[in-house]
Short mmCIF file of N, CA and C in Angstrom, two decimals:
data_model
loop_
_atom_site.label_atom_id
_atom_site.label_comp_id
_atom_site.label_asym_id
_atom_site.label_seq_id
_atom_site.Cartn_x
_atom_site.Cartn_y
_atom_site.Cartn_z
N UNK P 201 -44.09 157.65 264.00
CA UNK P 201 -43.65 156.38 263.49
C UNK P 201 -44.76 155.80 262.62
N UNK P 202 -44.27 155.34 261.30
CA UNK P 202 -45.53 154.78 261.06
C UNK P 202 -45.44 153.53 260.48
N UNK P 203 -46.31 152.80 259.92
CA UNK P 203 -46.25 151.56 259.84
C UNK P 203 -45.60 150.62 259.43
N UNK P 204 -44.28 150.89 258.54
CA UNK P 204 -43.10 149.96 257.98
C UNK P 204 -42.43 150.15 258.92
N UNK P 205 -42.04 151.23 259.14
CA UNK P 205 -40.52 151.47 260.16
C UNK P 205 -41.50 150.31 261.96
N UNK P 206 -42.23 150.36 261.78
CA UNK P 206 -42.94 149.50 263.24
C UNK P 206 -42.62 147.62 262.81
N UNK P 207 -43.05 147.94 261.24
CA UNK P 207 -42.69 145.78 261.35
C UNK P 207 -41.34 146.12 260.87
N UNK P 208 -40.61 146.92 260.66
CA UNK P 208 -39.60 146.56 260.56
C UNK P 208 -38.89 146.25 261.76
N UNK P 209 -38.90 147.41 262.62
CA UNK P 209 -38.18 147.03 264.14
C UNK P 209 -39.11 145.70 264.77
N UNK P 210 -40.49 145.09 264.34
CA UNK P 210 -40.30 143.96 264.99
C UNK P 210 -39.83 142.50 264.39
N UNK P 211 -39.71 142.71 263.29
CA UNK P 211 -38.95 141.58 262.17
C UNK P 211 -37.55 141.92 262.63
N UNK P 212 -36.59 142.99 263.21
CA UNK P 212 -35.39 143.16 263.32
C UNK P 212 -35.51 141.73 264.78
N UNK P 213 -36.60 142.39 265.67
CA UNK P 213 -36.63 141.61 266.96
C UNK P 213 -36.69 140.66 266.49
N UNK P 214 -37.80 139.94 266.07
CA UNK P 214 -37.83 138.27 265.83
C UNK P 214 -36.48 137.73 265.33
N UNK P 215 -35.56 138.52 264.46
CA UNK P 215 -34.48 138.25 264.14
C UNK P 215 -33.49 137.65 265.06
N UNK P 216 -33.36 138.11 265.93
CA UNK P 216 -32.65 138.13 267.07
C UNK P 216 -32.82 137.16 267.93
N UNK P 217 -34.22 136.84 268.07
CA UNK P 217 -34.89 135.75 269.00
C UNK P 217 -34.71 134.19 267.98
N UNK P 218 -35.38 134.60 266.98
CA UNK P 218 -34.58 133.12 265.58
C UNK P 218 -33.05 132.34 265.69
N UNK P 219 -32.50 133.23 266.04
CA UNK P 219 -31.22 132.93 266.22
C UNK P 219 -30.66 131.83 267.31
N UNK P 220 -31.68 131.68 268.16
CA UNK P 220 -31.67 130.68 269.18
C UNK P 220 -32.01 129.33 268.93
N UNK P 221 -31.56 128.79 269.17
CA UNK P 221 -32.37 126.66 269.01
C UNK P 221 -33.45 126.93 269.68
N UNK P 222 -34.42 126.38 269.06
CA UNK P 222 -35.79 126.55 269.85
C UNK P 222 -36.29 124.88 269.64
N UNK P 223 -35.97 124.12 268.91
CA UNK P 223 -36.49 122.74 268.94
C UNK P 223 -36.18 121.79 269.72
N UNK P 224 -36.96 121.06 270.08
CA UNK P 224 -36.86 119.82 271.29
C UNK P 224 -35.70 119.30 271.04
N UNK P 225 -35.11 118.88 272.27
CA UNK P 225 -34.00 117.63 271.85
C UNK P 225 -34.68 115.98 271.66
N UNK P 226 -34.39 115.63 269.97
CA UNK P 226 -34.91 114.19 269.74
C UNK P 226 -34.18 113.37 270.48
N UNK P 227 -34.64 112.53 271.30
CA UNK P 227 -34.27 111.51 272.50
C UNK P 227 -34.22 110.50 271.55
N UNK P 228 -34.14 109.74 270.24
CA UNK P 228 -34.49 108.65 269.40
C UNK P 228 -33.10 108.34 268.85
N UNK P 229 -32.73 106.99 268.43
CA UNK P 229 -31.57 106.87 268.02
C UNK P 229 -32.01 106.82 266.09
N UNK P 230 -31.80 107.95 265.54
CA UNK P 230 -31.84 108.19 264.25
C UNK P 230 -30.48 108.60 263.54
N UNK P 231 -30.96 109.02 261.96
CA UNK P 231 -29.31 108.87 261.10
C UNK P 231 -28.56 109.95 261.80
N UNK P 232 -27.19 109.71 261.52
CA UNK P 232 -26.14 111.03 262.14
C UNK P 232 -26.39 111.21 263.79
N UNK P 233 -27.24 110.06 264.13
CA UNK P 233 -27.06 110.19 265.45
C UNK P 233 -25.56 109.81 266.34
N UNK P 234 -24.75 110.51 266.90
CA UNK P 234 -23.06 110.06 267.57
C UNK P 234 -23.47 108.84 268.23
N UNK P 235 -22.61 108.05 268.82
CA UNK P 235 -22.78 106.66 269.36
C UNK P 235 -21.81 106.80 270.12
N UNK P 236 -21.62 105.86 271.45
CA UNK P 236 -20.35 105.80 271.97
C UNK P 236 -19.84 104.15 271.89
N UNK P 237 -18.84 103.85 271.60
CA UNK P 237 -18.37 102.61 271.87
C UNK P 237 -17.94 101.95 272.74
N UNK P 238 -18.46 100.77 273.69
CA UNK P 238 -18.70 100.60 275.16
C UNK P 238 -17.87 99.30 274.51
N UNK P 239 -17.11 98.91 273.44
CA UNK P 239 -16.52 97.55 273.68
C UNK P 239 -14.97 97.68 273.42
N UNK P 240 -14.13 96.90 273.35
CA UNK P 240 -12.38 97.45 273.16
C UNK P 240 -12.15 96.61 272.18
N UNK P 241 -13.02 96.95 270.93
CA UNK P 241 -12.40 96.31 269.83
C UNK P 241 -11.71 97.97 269.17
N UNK P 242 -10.20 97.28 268.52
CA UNK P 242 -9.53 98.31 268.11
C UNK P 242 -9.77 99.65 267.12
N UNK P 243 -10.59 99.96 265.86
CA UNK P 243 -11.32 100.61 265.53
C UNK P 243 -11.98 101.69 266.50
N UNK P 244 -12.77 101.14 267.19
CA UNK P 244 -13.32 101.80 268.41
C UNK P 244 -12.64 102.32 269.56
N UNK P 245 -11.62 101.98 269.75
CA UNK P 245 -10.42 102.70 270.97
C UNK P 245 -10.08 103.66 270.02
N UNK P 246 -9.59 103.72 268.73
CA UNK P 246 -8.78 104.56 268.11
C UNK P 246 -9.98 105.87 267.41
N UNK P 247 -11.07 105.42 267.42
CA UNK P 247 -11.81 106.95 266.86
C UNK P 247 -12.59 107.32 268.04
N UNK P 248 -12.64 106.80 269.44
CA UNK P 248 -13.18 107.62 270.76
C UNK P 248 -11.64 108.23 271.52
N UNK P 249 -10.80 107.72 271.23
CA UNK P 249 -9.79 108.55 271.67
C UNK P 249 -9.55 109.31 271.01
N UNK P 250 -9.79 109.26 269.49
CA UNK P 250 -9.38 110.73 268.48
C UNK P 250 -10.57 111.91 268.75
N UNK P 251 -11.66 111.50 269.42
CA UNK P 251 -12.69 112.41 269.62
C UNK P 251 -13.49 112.56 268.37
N UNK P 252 -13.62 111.50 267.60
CA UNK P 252 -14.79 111.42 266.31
C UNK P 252 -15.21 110.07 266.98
N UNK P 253 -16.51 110.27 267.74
CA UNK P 253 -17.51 109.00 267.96
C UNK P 253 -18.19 108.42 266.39
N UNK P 254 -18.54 107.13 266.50
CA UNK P 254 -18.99 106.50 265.41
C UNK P 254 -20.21 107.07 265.28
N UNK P 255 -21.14 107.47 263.65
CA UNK P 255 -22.57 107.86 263.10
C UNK P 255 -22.90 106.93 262.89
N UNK P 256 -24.89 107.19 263.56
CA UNK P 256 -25.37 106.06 262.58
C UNK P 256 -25.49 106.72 261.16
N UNK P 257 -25.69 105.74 260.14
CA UNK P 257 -25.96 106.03 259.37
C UNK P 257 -27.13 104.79 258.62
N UNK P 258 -27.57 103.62 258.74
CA UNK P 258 -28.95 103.27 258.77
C UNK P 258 -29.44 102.55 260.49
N UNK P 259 -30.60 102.43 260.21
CA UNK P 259 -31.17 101.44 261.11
C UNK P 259 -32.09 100.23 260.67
N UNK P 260 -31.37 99.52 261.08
CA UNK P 260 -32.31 97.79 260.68
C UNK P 260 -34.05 97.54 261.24
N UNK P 261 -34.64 98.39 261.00
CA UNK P 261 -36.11 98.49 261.11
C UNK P 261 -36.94 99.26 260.36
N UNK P 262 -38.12 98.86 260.49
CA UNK P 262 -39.00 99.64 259.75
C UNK P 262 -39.55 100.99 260.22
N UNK P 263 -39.37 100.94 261.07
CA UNK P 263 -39.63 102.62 262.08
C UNK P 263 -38.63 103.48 261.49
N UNK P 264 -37.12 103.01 261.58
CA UNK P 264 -36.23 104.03 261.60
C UNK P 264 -35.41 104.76 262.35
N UNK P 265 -36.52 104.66 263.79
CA UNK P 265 -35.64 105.12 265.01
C UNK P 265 -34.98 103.79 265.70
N UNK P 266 -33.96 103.58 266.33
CA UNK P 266 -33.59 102.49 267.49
C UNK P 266 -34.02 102.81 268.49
N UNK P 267 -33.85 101.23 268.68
CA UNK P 267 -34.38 100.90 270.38
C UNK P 267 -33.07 99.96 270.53
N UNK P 268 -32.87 99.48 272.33
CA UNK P 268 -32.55 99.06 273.04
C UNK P 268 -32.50 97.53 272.20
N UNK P 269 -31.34 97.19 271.87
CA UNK P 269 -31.36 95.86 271.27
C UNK P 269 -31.22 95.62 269.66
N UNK P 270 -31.46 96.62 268.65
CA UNK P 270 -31.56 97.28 267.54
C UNK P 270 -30.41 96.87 266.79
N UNK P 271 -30.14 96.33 265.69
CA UNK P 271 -29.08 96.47 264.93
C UNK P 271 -28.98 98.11 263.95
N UNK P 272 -28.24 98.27 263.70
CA UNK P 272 -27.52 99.70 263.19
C UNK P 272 -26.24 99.67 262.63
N UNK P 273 -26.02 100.36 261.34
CA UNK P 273 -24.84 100.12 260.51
C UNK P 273 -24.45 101.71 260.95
N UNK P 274 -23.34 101.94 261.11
CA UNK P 274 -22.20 103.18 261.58
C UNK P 274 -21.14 103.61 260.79
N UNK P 275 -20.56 104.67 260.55
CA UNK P 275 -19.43 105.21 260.06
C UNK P 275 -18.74 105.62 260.74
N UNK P 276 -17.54 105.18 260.96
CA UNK P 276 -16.37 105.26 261.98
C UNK P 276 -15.07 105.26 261.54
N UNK P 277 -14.25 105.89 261.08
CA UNK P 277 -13.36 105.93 261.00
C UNK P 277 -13.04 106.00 259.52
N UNK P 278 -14.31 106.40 258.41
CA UNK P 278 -14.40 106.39 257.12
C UNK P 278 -14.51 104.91 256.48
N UNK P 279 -14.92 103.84 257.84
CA UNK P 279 -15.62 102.82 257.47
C UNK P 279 -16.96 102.64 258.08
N UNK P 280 -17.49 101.56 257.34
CA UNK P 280 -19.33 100.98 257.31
C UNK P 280 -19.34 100.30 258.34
N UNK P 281 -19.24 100.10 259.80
CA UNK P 281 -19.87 98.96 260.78
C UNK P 281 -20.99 98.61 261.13
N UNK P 282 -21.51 97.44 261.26
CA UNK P 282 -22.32 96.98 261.75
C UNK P 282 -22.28 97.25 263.50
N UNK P 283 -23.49 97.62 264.39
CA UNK P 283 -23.45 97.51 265.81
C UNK P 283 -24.62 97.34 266.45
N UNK P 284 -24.59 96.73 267.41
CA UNK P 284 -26.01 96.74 268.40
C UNK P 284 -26.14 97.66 269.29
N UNK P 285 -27.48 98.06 269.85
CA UNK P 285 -27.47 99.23 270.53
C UNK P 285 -27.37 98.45 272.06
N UNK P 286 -26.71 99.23 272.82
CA UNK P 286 -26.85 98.12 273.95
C UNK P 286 -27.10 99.61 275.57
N UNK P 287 -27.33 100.54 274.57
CA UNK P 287 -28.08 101.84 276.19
C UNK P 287 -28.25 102.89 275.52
N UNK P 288 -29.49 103.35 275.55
CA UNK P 288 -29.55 104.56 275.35
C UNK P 288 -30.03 105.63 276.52
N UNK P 289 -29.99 107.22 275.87
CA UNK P 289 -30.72 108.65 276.84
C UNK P 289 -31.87 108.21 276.73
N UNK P 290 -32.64 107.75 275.72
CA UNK P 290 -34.23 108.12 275.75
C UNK P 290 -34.82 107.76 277.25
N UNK P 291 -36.32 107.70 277.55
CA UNK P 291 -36.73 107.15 278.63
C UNK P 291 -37.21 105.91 277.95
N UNK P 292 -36.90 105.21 278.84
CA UNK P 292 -37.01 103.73 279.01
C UNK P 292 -38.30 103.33 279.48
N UNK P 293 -39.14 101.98 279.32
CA UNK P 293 -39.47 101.20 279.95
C UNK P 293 -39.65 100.73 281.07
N UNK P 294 -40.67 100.40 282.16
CA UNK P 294 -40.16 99.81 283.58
C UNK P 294 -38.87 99.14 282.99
N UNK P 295 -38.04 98.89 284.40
CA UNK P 295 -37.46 98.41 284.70
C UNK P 295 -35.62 97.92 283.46
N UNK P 296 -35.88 99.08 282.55
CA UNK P 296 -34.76 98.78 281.49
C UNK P 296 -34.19 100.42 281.77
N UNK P 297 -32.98 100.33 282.45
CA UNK P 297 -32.22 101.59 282.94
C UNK P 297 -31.95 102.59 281.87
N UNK P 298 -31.65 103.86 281.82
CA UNK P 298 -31.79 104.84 281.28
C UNK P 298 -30.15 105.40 281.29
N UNK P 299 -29.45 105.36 280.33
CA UNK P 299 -27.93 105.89 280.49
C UNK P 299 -27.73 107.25 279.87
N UNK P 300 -26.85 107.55 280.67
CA UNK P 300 -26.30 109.16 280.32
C UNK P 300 -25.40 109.57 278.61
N UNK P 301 -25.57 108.12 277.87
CA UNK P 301 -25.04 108.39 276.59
C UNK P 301 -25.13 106.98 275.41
N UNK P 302 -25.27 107.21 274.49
CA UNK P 302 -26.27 106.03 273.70
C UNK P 302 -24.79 105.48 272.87
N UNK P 303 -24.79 103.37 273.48
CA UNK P 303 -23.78 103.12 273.58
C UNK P 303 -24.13 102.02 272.35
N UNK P 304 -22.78 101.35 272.01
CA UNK P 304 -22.85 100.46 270.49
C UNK P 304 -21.74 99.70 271.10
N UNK P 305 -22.33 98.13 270.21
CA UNK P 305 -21.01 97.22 270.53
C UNK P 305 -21.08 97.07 268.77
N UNK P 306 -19.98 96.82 268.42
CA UNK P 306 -19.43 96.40 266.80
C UNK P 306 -19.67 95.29 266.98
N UNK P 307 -20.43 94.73 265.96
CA UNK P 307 -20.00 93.74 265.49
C UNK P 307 -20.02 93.05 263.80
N UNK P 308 -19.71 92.03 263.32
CA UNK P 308 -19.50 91.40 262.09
C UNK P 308 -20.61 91.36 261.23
N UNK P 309 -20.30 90.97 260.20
CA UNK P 309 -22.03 89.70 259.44
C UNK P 309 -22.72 89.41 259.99
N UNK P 310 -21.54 88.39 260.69
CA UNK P 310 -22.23 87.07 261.25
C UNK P 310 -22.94 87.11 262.83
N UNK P 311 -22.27 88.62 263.07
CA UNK P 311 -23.07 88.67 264.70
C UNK P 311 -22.39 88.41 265.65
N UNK P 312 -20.72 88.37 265.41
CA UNK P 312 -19.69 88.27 266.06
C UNK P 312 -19.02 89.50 266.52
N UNK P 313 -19.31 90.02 267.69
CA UNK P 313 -18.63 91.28 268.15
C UNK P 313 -16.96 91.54 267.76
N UNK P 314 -16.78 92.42 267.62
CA UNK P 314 -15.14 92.78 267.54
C UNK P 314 -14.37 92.83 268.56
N UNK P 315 -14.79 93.19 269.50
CA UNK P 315 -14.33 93.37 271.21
C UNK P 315 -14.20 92.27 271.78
N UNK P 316 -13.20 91.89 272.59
CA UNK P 316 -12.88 90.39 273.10
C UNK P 316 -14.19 91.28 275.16
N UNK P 317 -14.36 92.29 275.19
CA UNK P 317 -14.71 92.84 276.22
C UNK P 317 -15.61 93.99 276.39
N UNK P 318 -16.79 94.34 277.16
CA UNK P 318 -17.33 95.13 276.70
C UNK P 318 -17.45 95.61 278.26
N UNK P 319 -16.99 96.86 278.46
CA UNK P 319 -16.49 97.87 279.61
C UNK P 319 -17.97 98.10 280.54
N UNK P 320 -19.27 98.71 279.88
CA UNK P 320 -20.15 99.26 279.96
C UNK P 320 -21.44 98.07 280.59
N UNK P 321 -21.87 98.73 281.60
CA UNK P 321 -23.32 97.46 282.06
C UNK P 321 -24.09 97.77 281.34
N UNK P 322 -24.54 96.23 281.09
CA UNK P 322 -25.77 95.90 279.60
C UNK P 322 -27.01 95.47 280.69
N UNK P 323 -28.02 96.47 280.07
CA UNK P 323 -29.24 96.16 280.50
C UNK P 323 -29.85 94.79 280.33
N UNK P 324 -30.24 93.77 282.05
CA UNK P 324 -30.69 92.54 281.37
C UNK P 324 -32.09 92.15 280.39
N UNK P 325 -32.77 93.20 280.21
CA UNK P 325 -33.85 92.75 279.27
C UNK P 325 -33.33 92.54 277.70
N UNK P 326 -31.92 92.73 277.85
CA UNK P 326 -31.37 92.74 276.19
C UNK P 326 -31.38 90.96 276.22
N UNK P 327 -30.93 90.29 277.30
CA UNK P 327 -31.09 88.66 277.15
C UNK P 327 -32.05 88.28 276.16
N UNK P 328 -33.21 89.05 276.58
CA UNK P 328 -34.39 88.18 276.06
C UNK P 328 -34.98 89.06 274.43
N UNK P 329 -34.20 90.15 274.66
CA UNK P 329 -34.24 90.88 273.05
C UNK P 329 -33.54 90.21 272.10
N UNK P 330 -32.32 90.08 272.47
CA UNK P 330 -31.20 89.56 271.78
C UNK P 330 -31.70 87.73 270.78
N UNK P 331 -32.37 87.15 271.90
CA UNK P 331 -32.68 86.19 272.22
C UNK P 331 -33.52 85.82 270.74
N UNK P 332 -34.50 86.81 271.06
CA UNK P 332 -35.59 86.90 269.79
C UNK P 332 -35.28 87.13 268.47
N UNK P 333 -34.41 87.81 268.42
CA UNK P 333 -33.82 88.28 267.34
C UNK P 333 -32.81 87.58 266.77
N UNK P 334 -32.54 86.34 267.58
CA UNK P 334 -31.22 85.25 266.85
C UNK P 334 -32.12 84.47 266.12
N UNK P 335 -31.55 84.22 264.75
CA UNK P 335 -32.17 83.20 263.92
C UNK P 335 -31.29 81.97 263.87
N UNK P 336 -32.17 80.73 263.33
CA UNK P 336 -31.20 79.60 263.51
C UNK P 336 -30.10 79.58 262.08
N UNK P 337 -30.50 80.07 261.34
CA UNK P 337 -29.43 80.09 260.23
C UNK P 337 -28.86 81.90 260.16
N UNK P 338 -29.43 82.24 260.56
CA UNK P 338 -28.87 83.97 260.74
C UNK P 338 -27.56 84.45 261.74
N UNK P 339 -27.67 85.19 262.13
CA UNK P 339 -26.79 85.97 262.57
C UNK P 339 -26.92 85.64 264.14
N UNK P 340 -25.92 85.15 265.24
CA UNK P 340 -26.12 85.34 266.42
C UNK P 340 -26.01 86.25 267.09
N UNK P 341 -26.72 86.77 267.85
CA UNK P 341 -26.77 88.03 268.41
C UNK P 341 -26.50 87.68 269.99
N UNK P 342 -26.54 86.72 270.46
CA UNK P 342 -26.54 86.36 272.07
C UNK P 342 -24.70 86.40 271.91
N UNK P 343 -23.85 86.19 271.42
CA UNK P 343 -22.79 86.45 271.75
C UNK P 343 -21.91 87.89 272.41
N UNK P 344 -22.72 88.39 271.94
CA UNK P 344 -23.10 89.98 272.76
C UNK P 344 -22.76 89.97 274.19
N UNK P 345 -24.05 88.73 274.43
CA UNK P 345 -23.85 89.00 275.98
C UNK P 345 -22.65 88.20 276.41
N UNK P 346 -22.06 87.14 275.93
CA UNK P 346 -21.35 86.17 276.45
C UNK P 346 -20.14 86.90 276.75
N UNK P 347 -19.63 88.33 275.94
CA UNK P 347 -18.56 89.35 276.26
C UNK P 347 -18.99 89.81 277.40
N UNK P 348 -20.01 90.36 277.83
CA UNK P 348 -20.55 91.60 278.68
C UNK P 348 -20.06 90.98 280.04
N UNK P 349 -19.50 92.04 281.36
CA UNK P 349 -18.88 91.87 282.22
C UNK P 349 -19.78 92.33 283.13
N UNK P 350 -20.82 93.22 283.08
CA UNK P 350 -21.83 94.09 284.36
C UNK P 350 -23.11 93.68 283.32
N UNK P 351 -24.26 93.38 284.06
CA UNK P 351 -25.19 93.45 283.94
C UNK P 351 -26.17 94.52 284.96
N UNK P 352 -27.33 95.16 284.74
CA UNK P 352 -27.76 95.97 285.19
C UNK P 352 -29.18 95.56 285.37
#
């Protein structure tokens, strides 16, 4: 055997082994990241029952990734929504719970959810996120919670 026919059979191997996902799973809420919709505004019943969850497609920060509390614009249904993040997989923080799937409430401009109800328990450190993030001539964001039925 001599020396081509040798990297060749191990370039055939690496071939084979390439073929596998080998990269971490990103725990971060970034673009084209799926979302689930935890509120029963209509839009959102009709593309989680069709089995196309809403994309992000920006995030309202300078990082880029979301966090827990985060505004985020989505594509859902071959429209642009606005939503807040209200749980994600990543690991969390003391005491801000850790959910099995990274959830969105819709809402407006103005910071007015679409959902008269939101199914899913909202972590309470979002009170005081939410909180910060309401401006007096801006957008309210505490109406969020005034839907929410479980707190966690």
């Amino acid at each position: 055997m001599n020396f081509t026919s040798t990297i060749w059979k191990l370039g055939s191997h690496l071939r084979n082994v390439a073929s596998f996902h080998t990269t971490p799973v990103c725990k971060n809420i970034q673009l084209l990241t799926r979302l689930r919709v935890v509120d029963n505004s209509e839009i959102g019943k009709r593309a989680m029952a069709e089995g196309k969850p809403p994309k992000v497609i920006h995030v309202y920060n300078k990082r880029g990734l979301g966090g827990i509390g985060d505004k985020v614009m989505v594509a859902i249904k071959g429209q642009k929504k606005k939503g807040i993040l209200v749980g994600l997989k990543k690991v969390q923080k003391p005491l801000v719970p850790k959910y099995d799937s990274n959830n969105v409430v819709l809402i407006d401009d103005t910071g007015t959810p679409l959902g008269t109800r939101i199914h899913a328990p909202i972590p309470t450190i979002l009170r005081t996120i939410l909180k910060s993030k309401t401006h007096v001539k801006g957008a309210d964001y505490t109406k969020v919670l005034s839907i929410a039925t479980k707190f966690v």
